[in-house]
Amino acid sequence: MVINLSDKHSLVSNWVSELRSINVQSDRLRFRKNLERVAEVIAYEISKTLPYVEEEIETPLGTHNSKVLKEQPVIATILRAGLAMHQGLLNFFDKADNSFISAYRKHHKDGTFEIALEYVTSPDINGRILIVSDPMLATGASLAKTLNVLETIGKPAEIHVVCAIAATEGIEYLLRETNNKVHVWCGDIDDELTAKGYIVPGLGDAGDLAYGEKKQS
Ligand code: URA
């Protein structure tokens, strides 16, 4: 299942337009906030698909049979670019457990790159709902590698991938690599990728825009 929130009118496409705009994206606070609120809306949309149970809640005046989340999800993100979206998911799934993965593009002199994965911290994810955020689903390689590593820790019951902008090619790659097991939720979808794996028109480097330029290794 692939859900593009820009298919329908909502504030999400407004916020994604600000993420893209060279006139707005240089305001780092706004950039991070827009990533956070896109993730908040996606968290709410995902919450509509999750299982609920009835729980008798005591109020000062009586009792109420309320529908509450049956289980807490595990929220995972890829450092560092995913941090703002992770916070957005956590604002809504405020009792979730959390996983952090460091995956980055290690660039070679010939212009190619490989995904280097160096740090993973995670609770048991076996049988649980896993929600992974990564603002830019470009080639899909880092997400596929991240999911492979997380699956060595346990087999999630459901996997939701949350991004601000996804490339068609990356979505197709990820669905192929996971046998269509993931649900992809994104703020918008673009059709083009550069030779260096950047999304066009995209927004540029999400990690740099959110946290500042890095020294390239
Ligand atoms: N990561 C980014 O930050 N931007 C892209 O376009 C692709 C990957």
CSV table of N, CA, C and O and ligand atoms in Angstrom, one decimal, residues 105 136 138 197-199 204-207, ligand 1:
chain,number,residue,atom,x,y,z
A,105,ARG,N,25.3,7.4,3.5
A,105,ARG,CA,25.9,7.1,2.2
A,105,ARG,C,27.4,7.3,2.3
A,105,ARG,O,27.9,8.4,2.5
A,136,MET,N,13.5,11.3,3.2
A,136,MET,CA,13.6,11.2,1.7
A,136,MET,C,13.8,9.7,1.3
A,136,MET,O,14.8,9.1,1.6
A,138,ALA,N,14.7,7.8,-1.4
A,138,ALA,CA,15.2,8.1,-2.7
A,138,ALA,C,15.4,6.8,-3.5
A,138,ALA,O,14.5,6.4,-4.2
A,197,GLY,N,21.6,9.8,-6.7
A,197,GLY,CA,20.5,9.3,-5.9
A,197,GLY,C,19.8,10.4,-5.1
A,197,GLY,O,19.2,10.2,-4.1
A,198,TYR,N,19.8,11.7,-5.7
A,198,TYR,CA,18.9,12.7,-5.1
A,198,TYR,C,17.6,12.8,-5.8
A,198,TYR,O,17.5,12.6,-7.0
A,199,ILE,N,16.6,13.1,-5.1
A,199,ILE,CA,15.2,13.2,-5.6
A,199,ILE,C,15.1,14.6,-6.4
A,199,ILE,O,15.4,15.6,-5.8
A,204,GLY,N,16.5,18.8,-1.8
A,204,GLY,CA,17.9,18.9,-1.5
A,204,GLY,C,18.3,17.9,-0.4
A,204,GLY,O,17.7,16.8,-0.4
A,205,ASP,N,19.2,18.2,0.4
A,205,ASP,CA,19.7,17.3,1.4
A,205,ASP,C,18.9,17.6,2.8
A,205,ASP,O,19.2,18.6,3.4
A,206,ALA,N,18.0,16.7,3.1
A,206,ALA,CA,17.2,16.9,4.3
A,206,ALA,C,18.0,17.0,5.6
A,206,ALA,O,17.7,17.9,6.4
A,207,GLY,N,19.0,16.2,5.7
A,207,GLY,CA,19.8,16.2,6.9
A,207,GLY,C,20.5,17.5,7.1
A,207,GLY,O,20.5,18.1,8.1
B,1,URA,N1,18.5,12.2,0.9
B,1,URA,C1,18.2,13.6,0.9
B,1,URA,O1,18.3,14.3,1.9
B,1,URA,N2,17.7,14.1,-0.3
B,1,URA,C2,17.5,13.4,-1.4
B,1,URA,O2,17.1,13.9,-2.4
B,1,URA,C3,17.8,12.0,-1.4
B,1,URA,C4,18.3,11.5,-0.2
